[in-house]
Short mmCIF file of C-alpha atoms and ligand atoms in Angstrom, two decimals:
data_model
loop_
_atom_site.label_atom_id
_atom_site.label_comp_id
_atom_site.label_asym_id
_atom_site.label_seq_id
_atom_site.Cartn_x
_atom_site.Cartn_y
_atom_site.Cartn_z
CA MET A 1234 -32.13 -21.83 28.85
CA ARG A 1235 -32.08 -18.98 31.51
CA LYS A 1236 -36.19 -17.51 32.55
CA ASP A 1237 -37.14 -14.31 32.07
CA ALA A 1238 -37.67 -11.59 34.01
CA HIS A 1239 -41.00 -12.78 35.00
CA GLY A 1240 -39.80 -16.18 36.07
CA THR A 1241 -40.86 -18.08 32.99
CA THR A 1242 -38.77 -19.98 29.84
CA PRO A 1243 -39.33 -18.08 26.57
CA ALA A 1244 -40.42 -19.63 23.46
CA GLN A 1245 -38.27 -19.86 20.28
CA PRO A 1246 -39.10 -17.51 17.65
CA PRO A 1247 -40.93 -19.45 14.75
CA PRO A 1248 -38.97 -19.34 12.00
CA ALA A 1249 -41.23 -17.44 9.62
CA LYS A 1250 -42.27 -14.89 11.86
CA LEU A 1251 -37.95 -13.83 12.71
CA GLN A 1252 -37.73 -14.39 8.72
CA ARG A 1253 -40.42 -11.86 7.89
CA ALA A 1254 -40.03 -9.01 11.25
CA LEU A 1255 -35.68 -9.07 10.10
CA LEU A 1256 -36.23 -9.08 6.18
CA ARG A 1257 -38.60 -5.70 7.00
CA TRP A 1258 -36.74 -4.10 8.96
CA TYR A 1259 -33.18 -4.57 6.74
CA ASP A 1260 -35.48 -3.27 2.99
CA ALA A 1261 -36.19 -0.55 5.25
CA GLU A 1262 -33.52 0.52 7.16
CA LYS A 1263 -30.36 -0.94 5.75
CA ARG A 1264 -27.20 1.26 5.00
CA ASP A 1265 -25.74 2.48 1.58
CA LEU A 1266 -22.87 0.78 1.10
CA PRO A 1267 -21.08 0.45 -1.70
CA TRP A 1268 -21.04 -3.14 -1.69
CA ARG A 1269 -24.71 -3.46 -1.55
CA GLY A 1270 -27.09 -4.07 -4.62
CA THR A 1271 -24.30 -5.80 -6.66
CA LYS A 1272 -24.56 -9.54 -7.22
CA ASP A 1273 -20.85 -9.90 -8.86
CA PRO A 1274 -19.77 -12.94 -6.76
CA TYR A 1275 -16.12 -11.31 -6.95
CA SER A 1276 -17.26 -7.98 -5.21
CA ILE A 1277 -19.08 -9.44 -2.69
CA TRP A 1278 -15.82 -11.87 -1.96
CA LEU A 1279 -13.33 -9.06 -1.88
CA SER A 1280 -15.85 -6.87 0.37
CA GLU A 1281 -16.32 -9.68 2.94
CA VAL A 1282 -12.67 -9.95 2.69
CA MET A 1283 -11.74 -6.44 3.36
CA LEU A 1284 -14.63 -6.26 6.21
CA GLN A 1285 -12.97 -9.24 8.40
CA GLN A 1286 -11.99 -7.48 11.93
CA THR A 1287 -12.53 -3.91 9.98
CA ARG A 1288 -14.70 -1.08 10.18
CA VAL A 1289 -16.89 -0.33 7.14
CA ASP A 1290 -15.80 3.28 7.31
CA THR A 1291 -12.08 1.95 6.64
CA VAL A 1292 -13.13 -0.60 4.31
CA ARG A 1293 -14.72 1.52 1.99
CA PRO A 1294 -12.30 3.56 0.08
CA TYR A 1295 -10.47 0.67 -0.48
CA TYR A 1296 -12.95 -1.20 -1.72
CA GLN A 1297 -13.82 1.25 -4.12
CA ARG A 1298 -10.08 1.74 -5.25
CA PHE A 1299 -9.69 -2.32 -5.57
CA MET A 1300 -12.52 -2.24 -8.21
CA GLU A 1301 -11.46 0.55 -9.80
CA THR A 1302 -8.03 -0.69 -9.93
CA TYR A 1303 -8.19 -4.96 -10.02
CA PRO A 1304 -12.20 -5.10 -11.39
CA THR A 1305 -12.42 -8.71 -12.20
CA VAL A 1306 -10.61 -11.73 -10.66
CA PHE A 1307 -8.77 -12.03 -13.89
CA ALA A 1308 -6.86 -8.37 -13.21
CA LEU A 1309 -6.25 -9.28 -9.56
CA ALA A 1310 -5.14 -12.99 -10.59
CA GLU A 1311 -2.46 -11.13 -12.69
CA ALA A 1312 -1.07 -8.19 -10.80
CA PRO A 1313 1.93 -8.50 -9.07
CA LEU A 1314 1.84 -9.63 -5.55
CA GLU A 1315 3.63 -6.84 -4.65
CA ARG A 1316 1.60 -4.09 -5.91
CA VAL A 1317 -1.08 -5.40 -4.72
CA LEU A 1318 0.01 -5.47 -0.95
CA GLY A 1319 0.79 -1.97 -1.53
CA ASP A 1320 -2.78 -0.98 -2.84
CA TRP A 1321 -3.77 -2.99 0.42
CA SER A 1322 -1.45 -0.78 2.53
CA GLY A 1323 -2.88 0.26 5.83
CA LEU A 1324 -5.75 -1.97 6.02
CA GLY A 1325 -4.02 -4.37 8.15
CA TYR A 1326 -4.15 -8.10 8.75
CA TYR A 1327 -1.73 -8.27 5.86
CA ARG A 1328 -2.40 -12.41 5.53
CA ARG A 1329 -6.07 -11.40 3.41
CA ALA A 1330 -4.34 -9.34 0.84
CA ARG A 1331 -1.98 -12.57 0.12
CA MET A 1332 -4.82 -15.24 0.19
CA LEU A 1333 -6.87 -12.88 -1.89
CA HIS A 1334 -4.34 -12.90 -4.59
CA ALA A 1335 -3.67 -16.68 -4.31
CA GLY A 1336 -7.15 -17.48 -4.16
CA ALA A 1337 -7.69 -15.32 -7.35
CA GLN A 1338 -5.14 -17.11 -9.55
CA GLN A 1339 -6.66 -20.44 -8.27
CA ILE A 1340 -10.29 -19.50 -9.44
CA VAL A 1341 -8.64 -18.65 -12.95
CA ARG A 1342 -6.60 -21.39 -12.90
CA ASP A 1343 -9.36 -24.17 -11.56
CA PHE A 1344 -13.22 -22.69 -12.15
CA GLY A 1345 -12.12 -20.60 -15.53
CA GLY A 1346 -12.04 -16.87 -13.82
CA GLU A 1347 -15.68 -17.64 -12.02
CA LEU A 1348 -16.26 -18.11 -8.73
CA PRO A 1349 -17.91 -21.11 -8.14
CA ARG A 1350 -21.76 -21.11 -6.23
CA GLU A 1351 -21.66 -24.49 -4.78
CA VAL A 1352 -20.11 -23.46 -0.63
CA GLU A 1353 -17.77 -26.71 -0.90
CA ALA A 1354 -16.33 -25.64 -4.05
CA LEU A 1355 -15.85 -22.38 -2.47
CA ARG A 1356 -13.77 -23.78 0.23
CA SER A 1357 -11.90 -25.33 -1.76
CA ILE A 1358 -10.35 -21.47 -2.44
CA THR A 1359 -6.71 -20.52 -1.01
CA GLY A 1360 -8.21 -18.61 2.13
CA ILE A 1361 -11.91 -18.22 1.92
CA GLY A 1362 -13.61 -20.39 4.85
CA PRO A 1363 -16.97 -21.22 5.89
CA TYR A 1364 -17.84 -17.71 6.98
CA THR A 1365 -17.24 -16.58 3.35
CA ALA A 1366 -18.10 -18.98 1.90
CA GLY A 1367 -21.44 -18.59 3.23
CA ALA A 1368 -21.58 -14.80 2.04
CA VAL A 1369 -20.66 -15.51 -1.52
CA ALA A 1370 -22.64 -18.71 -2.20
CA SER A 1371 -25.97 -16.66 -0.05
CA ILE A 1372 -25.60 -12.84 -0.94
CA ALA A 1373 -23.82 -13.62 -4.97
CA PHE A 1374 -26.17 -16.45 -6.04
CA ASP A 1375 -29.04 -16.81 -3.27
CA VAL A 1376 -27.88 -20.19 -2.06
CA ARG A 1377 -29.36 -21.14 1.00
CA ALA A 1378 -26.10 -21.20 3.05
CA PRO A 1379 -25.99 -20.11 6.44
CA LEU A 1380 -23.05 -17.96 7.68
CA VAL A 1381 -22.06 -16.79 11.37
CA ASP A 1382 -19.70 -14.02 12.38
CA GLY A 1383 -19.29 -12.21 15.04
CA ASN A 1384 -22.35 -10.11 15.25
CA VAL A 1385 -23.96 -12.90 14.20
CA ALA A 1386 -22.92 -15.13 16.44
CA ARG A 1387 -24.03 -11.87 18.74
CA VAL A 1388 -26.99 -11.49 17.51
CA LEU A 1389 -28.49 -15.63 17.48
CA ALA A 1390 -26.93 -15.87 20.99
CA ARG A 1391 -29.45 -13.38 22.08
CA ILE A 1392 -32.65 -14.30 19.84
CA PHE A 1393 -32.38 -18.19 21.00
CA GLY A 1394 -30.34 -17.62 24.48
CA VAL A 1395 -27.85 -20.27 23.50
CA GLU A 1396 -25.64 -19.87 27.26
CA GLU A 1397 -22.74 -21.93 25.93
CA ASP A 1398 -19.69 -20.10 24.23
CA VAL A 1399 -20.21 -19.16 21.09
CA ARG A 1400 -16.45 -19.19 20.08
CA GLY A 1401 -15.91 -22.57 19.95
CA GLY A 1402 -17.20 -26.12 20.73
CA ALA A 1403 -20.76 -26.81 20.87
CA GLY A 1404 -21.66 -23.85 21.23
CA ARG A 1405 -20.32 -22.31 18.24
CA ALA A 1406 -21.81 -25.28 16.80
CA ARG A 1407 -25.06 -24.98 17.85
CA ILE A 1408 -25.36 -20.89 16.42
CA TRP A 1409 -23.94 -22.74 12.98
CA GLN A 1410 -26.90 -25.10 13.23
CA ILE A 1411 -29.29 -22.12 13.95
CA ALA A 1412 -27.86 -20.30 11.71
CA GLU A 1413 -28.89 -22.37 8.78
CA SER A 1414 -32.63 -23.53 10.78
CA ILE A 1415 -33.69 -20.56 10.46
CA LEU A 1416 -32.41 -19.45 6.52
CA PRO A 1417 -35.90 -18.53 4.30
CA GLN A 1418 -36.25 -20.30 1.42
CA GLU A 1419 -36.05 -16.81 -0.64
CA ARG A 1420 -33.49 -14.29 -0.34
CA ALA A 1421 -31.23 -16.30 2.12
CA GLY A 1422 -28.41 -13.37 1.12
CA ASP A 1423 -30.97 -10.77 2.46
CA PHE A 1424 -31.79 -12.17 5.28
CA ASN A 1425 -28.08 -13.42 6.41
CA GLN A 1426 -27.18 -9.62 5.56
CA ALA A 1427 -30.03 -8.23 7.98
CA LEU A 1428 -28.44 -10.58 10.51
CA MET A 1429 -25.21 -8.95 10.13
CA GLU A 1430 -26.63 -5.39 10.12
CA LEU A 1431 -28.59 -5.89 13.13
CA GLY A 1432 -25.47 -6.75 15.31
CA ALA A 1433 -23.52 -3.89 13.38
CA THR A 1434 -26.33 -1.13 14.05
CA VAL A 1435 -28.69 -2.35 16.39
CA CYS A 1436 -27.72 -5.51 18.86
CA SER A 1437 -24.24 -4.10 19.91
CA PRO A 1438 -21.86 -5.73 21.87
CA SER A 1439 -22.41 -4.28 25.19
CA SER A 1440 -25.19 -1.58 24.98
CA PRO A 1441 -28.19 -3.50 22.35
CA ARG A 1442 -30.56 -1.02 21.66
CA CYS A 1443 -33.66 -3.01 22.19
CA GLY A 1444 -36.37 -0.48 21.87
CA PRO A 1445 -36.24 0.16 18.00
CA CYS A 1446 -35.12 -3.89 17.57
CA PRO A 1447 -37.12 -5.46 15.36
CA VAL A 1448 -37.64 -8.66 17.12
CA ARG A 1449 -37.60 -7.24 20.71
CA GLY A 1450 -40.60 -9.40 21.08
CA MET A 1451 -38.87 -12.70 20.19
CA CYS A 1452 -35.97 -12.43 21.77
CA VAL A 1453 -34.97 -14.44 25.05
CA ALA A 1454 -32.20 -11.75 26.03
CA PHE A 1455 -34.31 -8.97 26.04
CA ALA A 1456 -37.06 -11.20 27.95
CA SER A 1457 -34.28 -12.13 30.50
CA GLY A 1458 -33.86 -8.21 31.70
CA GLU A 1459 -29.97 -7.88 30.78
CA PRO A 1460 -29.34 -8.57 27.27
CA GLU A 1461 -25.82 -7.61 27.24
CA ARG A 1462 -25.26 -10.79 29.43
CA LEU A 1463 -25.09 -12.81 26.29
CA PRO A 1464 -22.82 -14.00 24.60
CA ASN A 1465 -20.78 -15.89 27.04
CA MET A 1466 -17.00 -15.49 25.77
CA ALA A 1467 -13.91 -17.21 26.63
CA PRO A 1468 -11.40 -14.13 27.57
CA LYS A 1469 -9.25 -13.68 24.38
CA ALA A 1470 -5.75 -14.15 25.52
CA LYS A 1471 -3.79 -10.87 26.28
CA PRO A 1472 -1.36 -9.92 23.61
CA ARG A 1473 2.13 -10.71 24.50
CA PRO A 1474 5.39 -8.26 24.57
CA TRP A 1475 7.75 -8.37 21.90
CA LYS A 1476 10.76 -6.31 21.90
CA ARG A 1477 12.11 -4.99 18.58
CA ALA A 1478 14.84 -3.03 17.53
CA ALA A 1479 15.03 -1.29 14.05
CA LEU A 1480 17.32 0.85 11.63
CA VAL A 1481 16.19 3.71 9.97
CA ALA A 1482 19.29 4.45 7.62
CA THR A 1483 18.97 7.26 5.08
CA LEU A 1484 21.48 8.47 2.63
CA GLY A 1485 21.32 11.90 2.36
CA ALA A 1486 17.69 13.40 2.27
CA ASP A 1487 16.60 11.37 -0.61
CA ARG A 1488 17.11 7.38 -0.07
CA VAL A 1489 16.38 5.15 2.69
CA LEU A 1490 17.03 1.73 3.45
CA LEU A 1491 14.19 -1.28 3.29
CA ALA A 1492 14.08 -4.41 4.14
CA ARG A 1493 11.04 -7.13 2.39
CA ARG A 1494 10.04 -10.01 4.89
CA LYS A 1495 9.63 -13.47 3.56
CA ARG A 1496 6.59 -14.50 2.84
CA ASP A 1497 5.14 -16.51 5.25
CA LEU A 1498 5.94 -14.23 7.89
CA LEU A 1499 3.83 -11.75 10.07
CA PHE A 1500 3.55 -8.46 7.52
CA GLY A 1501 4.89 -11.38 4.77
CA GLY A 1502 5.82 -9.35 1.66
CA LEU A 1503 5.74 -6.16 2.68
CA TRP A 1504 8.99 -4.06 3.23
CA GLU A 1505 10.26 -2.52 6.27
CA PRO A 1506 13.38 -0.75 7.84
CA PRO A 1507 15.76 -3.74 8.85
CA THR A 1508 14.32 -4.97 12.43
CA LEU A 1509 15.02 -8.17 14.69
CA ASP A 1510 14.49 -9.07 18.40
CA ALA A 1511 15.67 -6.30 20.89
CA SER A 1512 18.93 -7.70 23.21
CA ASN A 1513 17.89 -7.54 26.65
CA ASP A 1514 20.37 -5.03 27.48
CA ARG A 1515 20.23 -2.00 25.13
CA ASP A 1516 24.47 -1.52 25.69
CA GLU A 1517 24.76 -5.33 23.92
CA GLY A 1518 24.75 -2.95 20.57
CA ASP A 1519 21.29 -3.45 19.23
CA GLY A 1520 22.37 -0.93 16.43
CA ALA A 1521 25.11 -2.44 15.66
CA ARG A 1522 23.73 -5.94 15.16
CA LEU A 1523 21.40 -4.26 12.80
CA LEU A 1524 24.02 -2.64 10.94
CA ALA A 1525 25.76 -6.12 10.46
CA LEU A 1526 21.74 -7.68 9.38
CA ALA A 1527 21.43 -5.12 6.80
CA GLY A 1528 25.40 -5.35 5.70
CA VAL A 1529 25.88 -1.44 5.41
CA LYS A 1530 28.01 0.48 5.63
CA ALA A 1531 26.88 3.72 8.04
CA GLU A 1532 27.83 6.34 11.34
CA VAL A 1533 27.26 4.46 14.42
CA PRO A 1534 23.44 4.11 14.97
CA VAL A 1535 22.15 6.56 17.32
CA ARG A 1536 18.48 5.56 19.82
CA ALA A 1537 15.53 7.96 17.74
CA GLY A 1538 13.10 6.76 20.00
CA GLU A 1539 10.63 4.29 21.14
CA ILE A 1540 7.86 3.26 19.42
CA THR A 1541 4.47 0.70 20.52
CA HIS A 1542 2.11 -1.24 18.36
CA VAL A 1543 -0.38 -3.63 19.25
CA LEU A 1544 -1.51 -6.36 16.89
CA SER A 1545 -4.52 -8.74 18.12
CA HIS A 1546 -1.93 -11.30 19.61
CA ARG A 1547 1.36 -8.80 20.18
CA LYS A 1548 1.73 -5.65 22.10
CA MET A 1549 5.33 -4.60 20.58
CA THR A 1550 7.95 -2.56 21.39
CA VAL A 1551 10.31 -1.31 19.09
CA GLU A 1552 13.18 0.66 19.82
CA VAL A 1553 14.22 2.77 16.71
CA TYR A 1554 17.92 3.56 15.48
CA ARG A 1555 18.61 6.30 13.05
CA ALA A 1556 21.95 6.23 10.84
CA GLU A 1557 23.38 8.05 7.93
CA LEU A 1558 24.32 5.39 5.35
CA ARG A 1559 28.08 5.90 4.17
CA SER A 1560 26.94 3.78 0.54
CA ALA A 1561 24.21 2.62 -1.45
CA HIS A 1562 25.03 -0.68 -1.10
CA ALA A 1563 23.27 -3.27 1.22
CA THR A 1564 23.34 -6.82 1.44
CA LEU A 1565 21.27 -9.13 3.52
CA GLY A 1566 23.64 -11.97 5.52
CA GLN A 1567 26.70 -9.99 6.45
CA ASN A 1568 25.87 -11.15 9.86
CA GLN A 1569 29.84 -10.25 11.55
CA ALA A 1570 27.67 -8.93 14.68
CA GLY A 1571 26.38 -12.06 16.34
CA ALA A 1572 22.32 -11.05 14.12
CA SER A 1573 20.53 -14.16 15.29
CA LEU A 1574 17.64 -13.51 12.28
CA ASP A 1575 19.40 -13.32 9.35
CA GLU A 1576 21.24 -17.23 9.22
CA GLY A 1577 19.57 -18.51 6.20
CA ASP A 1578 16.38 -18.44 7.84
CA GLY A 1579 16.32 -14.97 8.50
CA GLU A 1580 13.24 -12.74 8.58
CA TYR A 1581 14.01 -10.70 4.94
CA ASP A 1582 14.48 -11.71 1.26
CA ALA A 1583 15.62 -8.89 -0.01
CA ILE A 1584 17.08 -5.41 0.79
CA GLU A 1585 17.13 -2.31 -0.58
CA VAL A 1586 18.51 1.77 -0.48
CA VAL A 1587 15.42 3.23 -2.58
CA ALA A 1588 13.97 6.58 -3.21
CA ARG A 1589 11.43 8.23 -0.42
CA THR A 1590 9.23 8.52 -3.08
CA SER A 1591 8.96 5.06 -3.96
CA ALA A 1592 9.37 4.06 -0.77
CA MET A 1593 5.99 5.34 0.29
CA ARG A 1594 4.26 3.25 -2.32
CA ARG A 1595 5.50 -0.25 -2.08
CA GLY A 1596 3.13 -2.65 0.59
CA MET A 1597 4.14 -1.12 4.02
CA SER A 1598 2.34 -1.96 7.24
CA THR A 1599 1.39 0.97 9.75
CA LEU A 1600 3.94 -0.85 12.18
CA ALA A 1601 6.56 -0.01 9.29
CA ARG A 1602 5.39 3.62 8.94
CA LYS A 1603 5.52 4.30 12.42
CA VAL A 1604 9.15 3.18 12.84
CA LEU A 1605 9.93 5.32 9.75
CA ARG A 1606 8.34 8.86 11.37
CA ALA A 1607 10.21 7.70 14.42
CA GLY A 1608 13.27 7.71 12.98
CA GLY A 1609 12.47 11.08 11.55
CA ILE A 1610 11.24 10.64 8.19
CA GLU A 1611 8.30 12.35 6.90
CA VAL A 1612 5.22 9.43 6.34
CA ASN A 1613 1.82 9.40 5.06
CA MET A 1614 0.33 6.73 7.72
CA GLY A 1615 -1.87 5.56 5.28
CA ARG A 1616 -6.07 5.60 5.39
CA SER A 1617 -6.21 3.77 8.82
CA GLU A 1618 -4.58 3.84 12.60
CA GLY A 1619 -3.32 0.21 11.74
CA GLU A 1620 -3.56 -3.26 12.84
CA ALA A 1621 -5.24 -3.39 15.87
CA THR A 1622 -9.27 -4.53 15.35
CA LYS A 1623 -12.30 -2.86 15.53
FE1 SF4 B 3105 -30.50 -7.28 20.52
FE2 SF4 B 3105 -31.88 -6.43 22.07
FE3 SF4 B 3105 -32.68 -6.75 19.74
FE4 SF4 B 3105 -32.58 -8.88 21.41
S1 SF4 B 3105 -34.14 -7.27 21.17
S2 SF4 B 3105 -31.47 -8.91 19.29
S3 SF4 B 3105 -31.13 -7.94 22.68
S4 SF4 B 3105 -30.99 -5.74 20.00
#
């Protein structure tokens, strides 16, 4: 363990002292958030899923709207996935919405519509991993279940002076073991939330505010004089470049061509202008390949612009083409121009020419909205600025 500024090895904080300090601070300082103050496991599950990789301010209106539209597990389970994805549009990481929907159906089928209180049973539900299981069990049921997310890992690595990489292997295991060992007998849910709240509001990644921190007197990283040096994390891989070409095809002023992505793909179940991997040479005729992919008759597509969109693992560059359709007929699989994506294992399972007004109500990613806008279509960009993480 690293020595403190005086050259001595700091003692590990006693759990009881840590618990008292954190709970007192949490009671006085916690933010007023719509999902706080409820013990309803469904509301807690929903908020925790929405908050993964996403800022509180972005989540707030989505959470409130979801609770109005789908107030119970039953309501969510019975809703068509397409509608759920539509309501999730703009929040990003759409796999979460698909898993949430599948999880709700499983809870109705296997647990009579009630989320179980045991961590093991929670973990058996589609989409619920160790973090979410710990959150639901501890916050809703006060089960002594630990949880570790990015905020908690950072706070614990600093307080306990964990030098190993907290993203994996021994470091990650050590953080989970610490998180379990310091849980109080009572108020485990509040204690977990206090750790998360401290990470979100005080112990930030690059500039921790140690001055007002309630655990400053027992923090190894603070004592070392370089609190921001921890946690140690292997650098994330850079997003890989991915070149695509998309077709914004319209019929008159009111209709636009959209295709639905297959469920098991990135953006699965969402609608977008037909898109394929771009050829390396623009002159090779990506516009014609797009017409063939969509099975439409149209004027020769013209380039309308280029957009970039960064996901956590991909940096996408999309060449946007625009064309005027001659009819509302569109059929996937009319692949006369050699498009590589639509020979039975393509990216789409449906294609339609739809009214622009109804298009905007379908589940659509921020990327698809950017493409439409680049193709000259007036688009509401949704309530967040895309899939990039906080
Ligand atoms: Fe984080 Fe500083 Fe508090 Fe330690 S004292 S937990 S480094 S804010």
